[in-house]
Amino acid sequence: MTDIPSPANPPERLLCGPGPCNVSPAALAALQKPLLGHMDPDFADILLEVVELQRIAYQASGGVVLPLQATGTSGMECGLAHLLEPGDTAIVGVNGFFGRRIVEIANRLGANVVEVPADWGEHVGNEALLEKLDEHPEARLVCVVHAETSTGVQHPLAELGAALRSRDVLLLADCVTSLGGIELRFDDWGIDFAYSCSQKCVGAPPGLSPVAVSDRALERIAARTHPVPYAIDLSLLQRYWVDRPLTYHHTTPVLNIYALHEALREVAVEGLEARWARHMDAGRYLQDEVLSRGLELLAEPEYQLPQLTAVRVPEGVDGKAVAGRLLREHGIEIGGGLAGAPPMWRIGLMGVNADRAVADRVLEALDAVLAQEPAFAASA
Ligand SMILES: Cc1ncc(COP(=O)(O)O)c(C=O)c1O
């Protein structure tokens, strides 16, 4: 018989990578509240509150708003599966790992995918997207990543939404790293499908994907000729999350939903503008400090996200070894580059970690580790 392991005993970490970030004490405590059944009438009230809080976070008043019981990738798949049918044309901005993932999922759905590429660290110009749309007037969907976590680049989403307003095409935005961290206005910007995650700027544990769908998108979905996969069917999920009496669809992760409820409540209590300003302040502080050390950032400065900073690994420095030492010796997690990316460190200041004092902790640890890297110490 194999030995039975002891109870898991994970160490404390400061989570300053691309996500998850640390969770507020109240959101963590919510996981310890009494477990209710997923059909309990008291839980049904909590579900409705989550939906209302999520509407505030997205600034979304109509359509369907609810969290999927899966991560950001499933939010992406859900949006594409609802808004595309085989043979439909989708125009996709690709300037990093997650734009590429949109392309891959849309291809699997049998769509005709038209990519509008930009280099790592660059933004995808709205002019280029609109030009492609002129070349493909049959396109049903334009997809962009609002906050490309693989590079730290922000998409000018408000401007894109305004430019698409007069056109007969829907706008899908990946808001996995933007919701709760930077300005995002679902209604005002004319977004038709947005998906996010629970574990980044929203500040809850991973496992849920808040989505928002416009009335225009719902009309398109109602006219589909092929049904969508059952597990992510928004019309069925709406009957559980919003319609009352609630109808069983699947057994929801009750404790995670309490934590999301608390995290979204904290977003609302802080206020969106204040929260966006806090993320901006912490991010710009970190970025100035990084630059003052002679390090370089990957993103074009004008499109640099505050909440995710991609730092180029200097010549001769082993980026993976540095990140490993930050974790092992300082208990700080930062990210590395994703497949296909140039060598980089990705530092996230999200949720409760969007704070100058947290930035200072990361910087002090990085200074200590880099001081022992001969290639960097010699150049500094
Ligand atoms: C921009 C973006 N899109 C999609 C995803 C996928 O989200 P998840 O890992 O929660 O499935 C991520 C994850 O980091 C992301 O940063």
Coordinates of C-alpha atoms and ligand atoms in Angstrom, one line a residue:
M1 CA 0.0 0.0 0.0
T2 CA 1.3 3.5 -0.8
D3 CA 1.9 6.0 2.0
I4 CA -1.0 8.3 2.5
P5 CA 0.3 11.9 2.2
S6 CA -0.2 14.4 5.1
P7 CA -2.8 17.1 4.7
A8 CA -1.7 19.6 2.1
N9 CA 0.3 22.4 3.7
P10 CA 0.9 25.1 1.0
P11 CA 3.3 27.9 1.9
E12 CA 2.4 31.6 2.0
R13 CA 3.1 33.4 -1.3
L14 CA 2.9 36.9 -2.6
L15 CA 1.2 36.3 -5.9
C16 CA 2.6 38.9 -8.3
G17 CA 2.5 37.0 -11.6
P18 CA -0.1 37.2 -14.3
G19 CA -2.7 35.7 -11.9
P20 CA -4.0 34.4 -9.6
C21 CA -3.3 37.3 -7.3
N22 CA -3.8 37.1 -3.5
V23 CA -7.3 37.1 -2.3
S24 CA -8.6 39.6 0.3
P25 CA -9.1 38.2 3.8
A26 CA -12.9 38.7 3.4
A27 CA -13.0 36.8 0.1
L28 CA -10.9 34.0 1.6
A29 CA -13.1 33.9 4.7
A30 CA -16.2 33.6 2.4
L31 CA -14.9 30.1 1.4
Q32 CA -15.5 29.0 5.0
K33 CA -19.2 30.0 5.2
P34 CA -21.8 27.3 5.6
L35 CA -22.2 25.2 2.5
L36 CA -25.7 25.4 1.1
G37 CA -27.2 23.2 -1.6
H38 CA -27.1 24.7 -5.0
M39 CA -30.9 24.8 -5.2
D40 CA -31.4 26.3 -1.7
P41 CA -33.7 29.4 -1.8
D42 CA -31.3 31.3 0.3
F43 CA -28.5 30.5 -2.2
A44 CA -30.8 31.6 -5.0
D45 CA -30.8 35.1 -3.5
I46 CA -27.0 35.1 -3.3
L47 CA -26.9 34.2 -7.0
L48 CA -29.0 37.2 -8.0
E49 CA -26.8 39.4 -5.9
V50 CA -23.7 38.1 -7.7
V51 CA -25.4 38.9 -11.0
E52 CA -26.2 42.5 -9.9
L53 CA -22.6 43.0 -8.6
Q54 CA -21.2 41.7 -11.8
R55 CA -23.4 44.2 -13.7
I56 CA -21.8 47.0 -11.7
A57 CA -18.3 45.7 -12.4
Y58 CA -18.9 45.5 -16.2
Q59 CA -21.2 48.5 -16.3
A60 CA -23.6 46.3 -18.2
S61 CA -27.4 46.9 -17.9
G62 CA -29.1 44.7 -20.4
G63 CA -28.6 41.3 -22.0
V64 CA -27.3 38.4 -19.9
V65 CA -24.7 38.8 -17.2
L66 CA -23.6 35.8 -15.1
P67 CA -20.4 33.9 -14.1
L68 CA -19.7 30.6 -15.9
Q69 CA -18.5 27.8 -13.6
A70 CA -15.2 27.5 -15.4
T71 CA -12.1 29.7 -16.0
G72 CA -11.4 32.5 -18.5
T73 CA -10.7 30.0 -21.3
S74 CA -14.2 28.7 -21.1
G75 CA -15.6 32.2 -21.2
M76 CA -13.7 32.6 -24.4
E77 CA -15.0 29.3 -25.8
C78 CA -18.5 30.2 -24.6
G79 CA -18.5 33.5 -26.5
L80 CA -17.1 32.1 -29.7
A81 CA -19.4 29.1 -29.6
H82 CA -22.5 31.3 -29.2
L83 CA -21.5 33.9 -31.8
L84 CA -20.0 31.8 -34.5
E85 CA -21.4 29.1 -36.7
P86 CA -19.4 27.0 -39.2
G87 CA -18.4 29.1 -42.2
D88 CA -18.9 32.5 -40.4
T89 CA -16.1 35.0 -40.7
A90 CA -14.4 36.3 -37.6
I91 CA -11.7 39.1 -37.6
V92 CA -9.3 38.5 -34.7
G93 CA -6.6 40.9 -33.4
V94 CA -3.5 38.8 -32.5
N95 CA -0.7 40.4 -30.6
G96 CA 0.1 37.7 -28.1
F97 CA -0.7 34.3 -26.7
F98 CA -4.4 34.9 -25.9
G99 CA -5.3 36.4 -29.2
R100 CA -3.8 33.3 -30.7
R101 CA -6.0 31.1 -28.5
I102 CA -9.1 33.0 -29.8
V103 CA -7.9 32.1 -33.3
E104 CA -7.5 28.4 -32.3
I105 CA -10.9 28.1 -30.7
A106 CA -12.6 29.9 -33.6
N107 CA -10.9 27.6 -36.1
R108 CA -12.1 24.6 -34.2
L109 CA -15.6 25.9 -34.4
G110 CA -15.3 25.9 -38.2
A111 CA -15.1 29.7 -38.6
N112 CA -13.3 31.5 -41.4
V113 CA -10.7 33.3 -39.2
V114 CA -9.1 36.5 -40.5
E115 CA -6.1 37.4 -38.3
V116 CA -4.9 41.0 -37.9
P117 CA -1.4 40.5 -36.4
A118 CA 0.9 42.7 -34.4
D119 CA 4.3 41.9 -32.9
W120 CA 4.7 41.0 -29.2
G121 CA 4.6 44.2 -27.2
E122 CA 2.7 46.1 -30.0
H123 CA -1.0 46.8 -30.0
V124 CA -3.3 45.8 -32.9
G125 CA -4.4 49.1 -34.6
N126 CA -8.1 49.7 -34.9
E127 CA -7.5 51.0 -38.4
A128 CA -6.0 47.6 -39.4
L129 CA -9.1 45.8 -37.9
L130 CA -11.4 48.2 -39.7
E131 CA -9.5 47.8 -43.0
K132 CA -9.9 44.0 -42.7
L133 CA -13.6 44.5 -42.0
D134 CA -13.9 46.5 -45.2
E135 CA -12.2 43.6 -47.1
H136 CA -14.6 41.1 -45.4
P137 CA -18.0 42.8 -45.2
E138 CA -19.5 39.4 -44.5
A139 CA -17.7 39.2 -41.1
R140 CA -20.0 38.4 -38.2
L141 CA -17.6 39.1 -35.3
V142 CA -14.5 41.2 -34.4
C143 CA -12.5 39.8 -31.5
V144 CA -9.8 41.6 -29.5
V145 CA -8.0 41.1 -26.2
H146 CA -8.5 44.2 -24.0
A147 CA -5.6 43.4 -21.8
E148 CA -3.1 41.0 -23.4
T149 CA -1.6 39.4 -20.3
S150 CA 1.2 37.7 -22.3
T151 CA 2.7 41.1 -23.2
G152 CA 1.2 43.8 -20.9
V153 CA -0.5 45.6 -23.9
Q154 CA -3.9 47.3 -23.7
H155 CA -6.2 47.4 -26.7
P156 CA -8.0 50.8 -27.4
L157 CA -11.3 49.1 -26.9
A158 CA -13.5 52.2 -26.4
E159 CA -12.4 53.6 -29.8
L160 CA -13.0 50.2 -31.5
G161 CA -16.5 50.0 -30.1
A162 CA -17.3 53.5 -31.3
A163 CA -16.0 52.7 -34.8
L164 CA -18.1 49.5 -35.0
R165 CA -21.3 51.1 -33.8
S166 CA -22.6 51.8 -37.3
R167 CA -21.6 48.4 -38.7
D168 CA -23.5 45.2 -38.7
V169 CA -20.9 43.2 -36.8
L170 CA -20.5 42.1 -33.2
L171 CA -17.6 42.9 -30.9
L172 CA -16.2 40.3 -28.6
A173 CA -13.6 41.4 -26.0
D174 CA -11.4 39.3 -23.8
C175 CA -11.5 41.1 -20.4
V176 CA -9.8 38.4 -18.4
T177 CA -7.1 40.8 -17.1
S178 CA -9.1 44.0 -17.4
L179 CA -12.3 43.6 -15.4
G180 CA -11.9 45.3 -12.0
G181 CA -8.5 46.7 -12.9
I182 CA -8.8 49.3 -15.7
E183 CA -11.6 51.3 -17.3
L184 CA -14.1 49.0 -18.9
R185 CA -17.6 50.1 -19.9
F186 CA -19.6 47.3 -21.5
D187 CA -22.7 49.4 -22.4
D188 CA -21.0 52.6 -23.3
W189 CA -18.3 51.1 -25.4
G190 CA -20.8 48.9 -27.4
I191 CA -19.3 45.5 -26.4
D192 CA -21.4 42.5 -27.4
F193 CA -19.7 39.7 -25.5
A194 CA -17.1 40.1 -22.7
Y195 CA -15.6 37.3 -20.6
S196 CA -13.3 37.5 -17.7
C197 CA -12.0 35.4 -14.8
S198 CA -12.3 35.5 -11.0
Q199 CA -8.6 35.3 -10.1
K200 CA -7.1 38.6 -11.4
C201 CA -8.2 42.2 -10.8
V202 CA -11.5 41.0 -9.5
G203 CA -9.6 39.4 -6.6
A204 CA -11.4 36.0 -6.0
P205 CA -9.9 32.5 -6.2
P206 CA -9.7 31.0 -9.7
G207 CA -12.6 28.9 -11.1
L208 CA -15.3 31.3 -12.4
S209 CA -15.6 33.3 -15.6
P210 CA -17.9 36.4 -15.4
V211 CA -19.4 37.0 -18.8
A212 CA -21.6 39.8 -20.2
V213 CA -23.7 39.5 -23.3
S214 CA -25.5 42.4 -25.1
D215 CA -29.2 42.3 -26.3
R216 CA -27.8 42.6 -29.9
A217 CA -25.8 39.4 -29.3
L218 CA -28.7 37.6 -27.8
E219 CA -30.7 38.3 -31.0
R220 CA -27.9 36.8 -33.0
I221 CA -27.8 33.8 -30.7
A222 CA -31.6 33.3 -31.0
A223 CA -31.2 33.1 -34.8
R224 CA -28.6 30.3 -34.7
T225 CA -29.1 27.2 -36.8
H226 CA -26.9 25.0 -34.7
P227 CA -27.3 24.6 -30.9
V228 CA -24.4 25.5 -28.6
P229 CA -22.8 22.9 -26.2
Y230 CA -25.1 22.2 -23.4
A231 CA -22.7 22.9 -20.5
I232 CA -22.2 26.5 -21.6
D233 CA -25.6 27.2 -23.0
L234 CA -26.4 30.8 -21.8
S235 CA -30.1 30.4 -22.2
L236 CA -30.1 27.4 -19.8
L237 CA -27.7 29.1 -17.4
Q238 CA -29.9 32.2 -17.3
R239 CA -32.8 30.0 -16.0
Y240 CA -30.6 29.0 -13.1
W241 CA -28.9 32.2 -12.3
V242 CA -31.6 34.8 -13.0
D243 CA -35.1 33.3 -13.7
R244 CA -37.1 32.4 -10.6
P245 CA -38.0 29.8 -9.4
L246 CA -34.5 28.6 -10.4
T247 CA -34.1 25.6 -12.7
Y248 CA -31.3 23.1 -12.2
H249 CA -28.6 23.1 -14.8
H250 CA -25.5 21.8 -13.0
T251 CA -24.2 21.6 -9.4
T252 CA -22.6 25.0 -9.0
P253 CA -19.4 25.5 -6.9
V254 CA -21.2 27.2 -4.0
L255 CA -18.2 28.2 -1.9
N256 CA -16.4 29.8 -4.8
I257 CA -19.6 31.7 -5.6
Y258 CA -19.6 33.1 -2.0
A259 CA -16.0 34.2 -2.6
L260 CA -16.8 35.8 -5.9
H261 CA -19.8 37.5 -4.3
E262 CA -17.5 39.0 -1.6
A263 CA -14.8 40.0 -4.2
L264 CA -17.4 41.8 -6.4
R265 CA -18.9 43.4 -3.3
E266 CA -15.4 44.8 -2.5
V267 CA -15.1 46.1 -6.1
A268 CA -18.5 47.9 -5.7
V269 CA -17.7 49.3 -2.2
E270 CA -14.3 50.6 -3.3
G271 CA -15.9 52.1 -6.5
L272 CA -14.8 51.4 -10.0
E273 CA -13.0 54.7 -10.6
A274 CA -11.1 54.4 -7.3
R275 CA -10.1 50.9 -8.1
W276 CA -9.0 51.7 -11.6
A277 CA -7.0 54.6 -10.1
R278 CA -5.3 52.4 -7.5
H279 CA -4.3 49.9 -10.2
M280 CA -2.9 52.7 -12.3
D281 CA -1.0 54.2 -9.4
A282 CA 0.7 51.0 -8.4
G283 CA 1.5 49.9 -12.0
R284 CA 3.0 53.2 -13.1
Y285 CA 5.0 53.3 -9.9
L286 CA 6.4 49.8 -10.5
Q287 CA 7.1 50.6 -14.2
D288 CA 9.0 53.8 -13.3
E289 CA 11.1 51.9 -10.7
V290 CA 11.9 49.1 -13.2
L291 CA 13.0 51.6 -15.8
S292 CA 15.1 53.5 -13.3
R293 CA 17.1 50.2 -12.8
G294 CA 18.1 50.1 -16.5
L295 CA 15.6 47.3 -17.3
E296 CA 13.4 47.5 -20.3
L297 CA 9.7 47.0 -20.7
L298 CA 8.2 45.0 -23.6
A299 CA 5.0 46.9 -24.2
E300 CA 4.7 50.1 -26.3
P301 CA 4.6 52.8 -23.6
E302 CA 1.4 54.4 -24.8
Y303 CA -0.4 51.0 -24.5
Q304 CA 1.3 49.7 -21.4
L305 CA -1.2 48.1 -19.0
P306 CA -0.8 49.2 -15.4
Q307 CA -1.8 45.9 -13.9
L308 CA 0.6 43.7 -15.9
T309 CA 4.2 44.7 -16.5
A310 CA 6.3 42.6 -18.9
V311 CA 10.0 43.2 -18.2
R312 CA 12.6 42.1 -20.8
V313 CA 15.2 39.7 -19.3
P314 CA 18.6 41.4 -19.8
E315 CA 21.2 39.7 -22.0
G316 CA 23.1 37.1 -20.2
V317 CA 20.6 36.7 -17.4
D318 CA 18.8 33.4 -16.8
G319 CA 15.2 34.7 -16.5
K320 CA 13.8 31.4 -15.3
A321 CA 16.5 31.1 -12.6
V322 CA 15.7 34.6 -11.3
A323 CA 12.0 33.9 -11.1
G324 CA 12.8 30.6 -9.3
R325 CA 14.9 32.4 -6.7
L326 CA 12.2 35.0 -6.1
L327 CA 9.8 32.1 -5.4
R328 CA 12.1 29.9 -3.3
E329 CA 14.0 32.6 -1.4
H330 CA 11.4 35.4 -1.2
G331 CA 8.1 33.6 -1.5
I332 CA 7.2 35.9 -4.4
E333 CA 5.6 34.5 -7.6
I334 CA 6.2 36.4 -10.9
G335 CA 5.5 35.0 -14.4
G336 CA 7.8 34.2 -17.3
G337 CA 7.1 34.4 -21.0
L338 CA 4.4 32.2 -22.6
A339 CA 5.1 30.0 -25.6
G340 CA 6.6 31.9 -28.5
A341 CA 7.3 35.0 -26.5
P342 CA 10.7 36.8 -26.1
P343 CA 12.4 36.2 -22.7
M344 CA 10.5 38.2 -20.1
W345 CA 9.3 38.5 -16.5
R346 CA 5.6 39.3 -16.0
I347 CA 4.8 41.2 -12.9
G348 CA 1.1 41.5 -12.0
L349 CA -0.2 44.0 -9.4
M350 CA -3.8 43.0 -9.3
G351 CA -6.7 43.1 -6.8
V352 CA -5.4 43.6 -3.3
N353 CA -1.8 43.5 -4.7
A354 CA -2.3 46.8 -6.7
D355 CA -0.4 48.7 -4.1
R356 CA 2.9 50.6 -4.0
A357 CA 4.0 48.7 -0.9
V358 CA 3.6 45.4 -2.7
A359 CA 5.5 46.8 -5.7
D360 CA 8.3 47.7 -3.3
R361 CA 8.4 44.1 -1.9
V362 CA 8.8 42.7 -5.5
L363 CA 11.4 45.3 -6.4
E364 CA 13.5 44.7 -3.2
A365 CA 13.5 41.0 -3.9
L366 CA 14.4 41.5 -7.5
D367 CA 17.2 43.8 -6.6
A368 CA 18.6 41.2 -4.2
V369 CA 18.5 38.4 -6.8
L370 CA 19.8 40.5 -9.7
A371 CA 22.7 41.8 -7.6
Q372 CA 24.0 38.2 -7.7
E373 CA 23.6 37.9 -11.5
P374 CA 27.0 38.8 -12.9
A375 CA 25.7 39.9 -16.3
F376 CA 23.3 42.4 -14.7
A377 CA 25.4 43.5 -11.8
A378 CA 28.2 44.3 -14.3
S379 CA 25.9 46.4 -16.5
A380 CA 24.2 48.3 -13.7
Ligands
LIG1 C1 -6.0 37.6 -21.6 C2 -6.3 36.2 -21.1 N1 -7.3 35.5 -21.7 C3 -7.6 34.3 -21.3 C4 -7.0 33.7 -20.3 C5 -7.4 32.3 -19.9 O1 -7.9 32.3 -18.6 P1 -7.9 31.1 -17.6 O2 -6.4 30.7 -17.4 O3 -8.6 31.5 -16.4 O4 -8.6 30.0 -18.3 C6 -6.0 34.4 -19.6 C7 -5.3 33.7 -18.5 O5 -4.3 34.2 -18.0 C8 -5.7 35.7 -20.0 O6 -4.7 36.4 -19.4

